[in-house]
Amino acid sequence: MIFSRHSKITIIILCMVILSFVVLTHKPCFSAEQAAQNDLRKAASVKNKQSNDKKNHKVVVYYFHGNYRCFSCTRIEQMTLIAVGEAFETEIKNGLLEMKTVNVENQKNRHFIEEYQLYTKSVIVSDRAGGKEVRWKNLQRIWELFRNDEVFKTYIQKEIATYLEG
């Protein structure tokens, strides 16, 4: 069988089109073992990132007061300390949670008044990541709840738990 010059060109073009089609539609084939290894690498990467995020994540609970401390103010501080201590002992030991009592009338602490827009004694929950504050909340209901120990503790603990979850 003798091919004419014209038919040889047609065959070459046809082969090139078929070869191009095969190359463009070919999907790399991985073995099940390679796919499993890739999944493990991805899972380890996500776990490391989450672990680093948790290491860098910390919640600070502040009780801010002034020089004059009335019965109500002292009671709010005590109940806050109890609520935090009872519910978050493990988080405190692991460094995920810290409780600080701060006198804002001391010159070195006056910046908190502006930062947290303080106008009275307050409990603030601060969410920190990578050493920087991400968000915060003034737990203003402390003044309406401080006469009921259980309701007060539940309120404080729920708010802190929300911040610990991130």
XYZ file of C-alpha atoms in Angstrom:
166
model
C 0.000 0.000 0.000
C 1.475 3.206 -1.102
C 0.527 6.439 0.676
C 0.468 9.646 -1.165
C 2.205 12.643 0.277
C -1.182 14.139 1.070
C -2.374 11.099 3.024
C 0.891 10.961 5.043
C 0.306 14.536 6.235
C -3.277 13.685 7.130
C -2.134 10.663 9.168
C 0.516 12.752 10.980
C -2.029 15.453 11.814
C -4.529 12.850 12.965
C -1.895 11.209 15.215
C -0.983 14.588 16.690
C -4.616 15.386 17.450
C -5.108 12.004 19.129
C -1.864 12.378 21.102
C -2.885 15.898 22.202
C -6.268 14.631 23.300
C -4.678 11.834 25.348
C -2.187 14.215 27.001
C -4.832 16.820 27.851
C -7.356 14.378 29.265
C -4.903 12.178 31.143
C -5.245 12.341 34.909
C -2.297 11.274 37.021
C -2.912 7.950 38.688
C -1.916 7.536 42.305
C -1.888 4.364 44.190
C -4.114 4.036 47.239
C -0.936 4.115 49.344
C 0.179 7.451 47.862
C -3.289 8.923 48.386
C -3.284 7.764 52.015
C 0.160 9.314 52.569
C -1.057 12.612 51.104
C -4.107 12.532 53.405
C -1.861 11.896 56.423
C 0.392 14.822 55.479
C -2.607 17.122 55.136
C -4.091 15.978 58.459
C -0.743 16.484 60.232
C -0.455 19.966 58.752
C -3.950 20.921 59.947
C -3.291 19.426 63.388
C -0.007 21.371 63.717
C -1.759 24.597 62.738
C -4.562 23.980 65.263
C -1.993 23.080 67.923
C -0.067 26.301 67.245
C -3.301 28.298 67.356
C -4.179 26.758 70.724
C -0.676 27.426 72.058
C -1.007 31.049 71.020
C -4.591 31.347 72.293
C -5.210 32.640 75.804
C -8.164 34.142 77.627
C -7.620 36.753 80.322
C -10.380 37.600 82.793
C -9.893 40.999 84.406
C -11.630 42.425 87.422
C -11.099 46.202 87.362
C -11.587 48.263 90.514
C -10.528 51.549 92.053
C -9.091 52.548 95.417
C -12.498 52.665 97.115
C -14.033 49.189 97.348
C -17.572 48.876 98.616
C -19.250 45.644 99.734
C -20.811 45.040 96.269
C -17.499 45.565 94.470
C -15.655 43.203 96.793
C -18.420 40.613 96.455
C -18.291 40.760 92.636
C -14.524 40.218 92.727
C -14.812 37.262 95.132
C -17.615 35.612 93.172
C -15.726 36.068 89.907
C -12.618 34.444 91.407
C -14.736 31.539 92.699
C -16.550 31.090 89.354
C -13.262 31.035 87.447
C -11.487 28.780 89.933
C -14.286 26.215 90.163
C -14.914 25.792 86.451
C -11.522 26.369 84.842
C -8.873 24.889 87.119
C -7.357 22.827 84.270
C -7.311 25.764 81.844
C -5.567 27.917 84.438
C -2.934 25.211 85.077
C -2.385 24.804 81.316
C -1.958 28.544 80.824
C -5.055 28.909 78.628
C -6.833 31.133 81.154
C -5.593 33.809 83.495
C -7.431 35.871 86.101
C -6.137 39.345 86.975
C -7.387 41.871 89.504
C -6.358 45.389 88.476
C -6.644 48.731 90.269
C -7.211 51.253 87.472
C -6.417 54.156 89.781
C -2.753 53.132 89.755
C -0.997 55.279 87.170
C 0.431 52.271 85.269
C -3.083 50.795 84.842
C -4.996 53.911 83.792
C -4.746 52.950 80.105
C -7.324 50.210 80.731
C -10.001 52.850 81.368
C -9.800 54.072 77.793
C -9.036 50.695 76.194
C -12.098 49.025 77.714
C -14.275 52.133 78.081
C -14.564 51.555 81.835
C -16.908 53.718 83.888
C -17.314 51.515 86.980
C -15.945 48.329 88.477
C -16.008 45.737 85.709
C -15.274 42.174 84.660
C -13.731 42.000 81.193
C -13.050 38.811 79.224
C -10.204 39.266 76.750
C -9.429 36.807 73.955
C -5.746 36.896 73.005
C -3.995 35.170 70.109
C -0.332 35.484 69.324
C 0.085 37.947 72.185
C -2.483 40.378 70.759
C -6.040 41.000 71.809
C -8.489 39.677 69.243
C -11.746 40.575 70.981
C -13.081 41.458 74.418
C -16.345 41.777 76.254
C -17.469 43.739 79.294
C -19.671 41.431 81.387
C -22.088 44.165 82.371
C -24.729 41.870 83.844
C -22.561 41.335 86.941
C -24.313 44.303 88.584
C -27.784 42.827 88.193
C -26.735 39.259 89.108
C -24.285 39.670 92.008
C -26.973 38.977 94.628
C -27.608 35.458 93.265
C -24.460 33.319 93.565
C -25.460 30.506 91.210
C -26.849 32.689 88.440
C -23.804 34.980 88.692
C -21.345 32.057 88.473
C -23.217 30.500 85.559
C -23.150 33.812 83.675
C -19.408 34.301 84.226
C -18.577 30.689 83.350
C -20.648 30.662 80.136
C -19.025 33.861 78.886
C -15.524 32.588 79.618
C -16.255 29.183 78.042
C -17.388 30.937 74.860
C -14.076 32.766 74.670
C -12.041 29.642 75.431
C -13.717 27.872 72.509
C -12.474 30.662 70.274
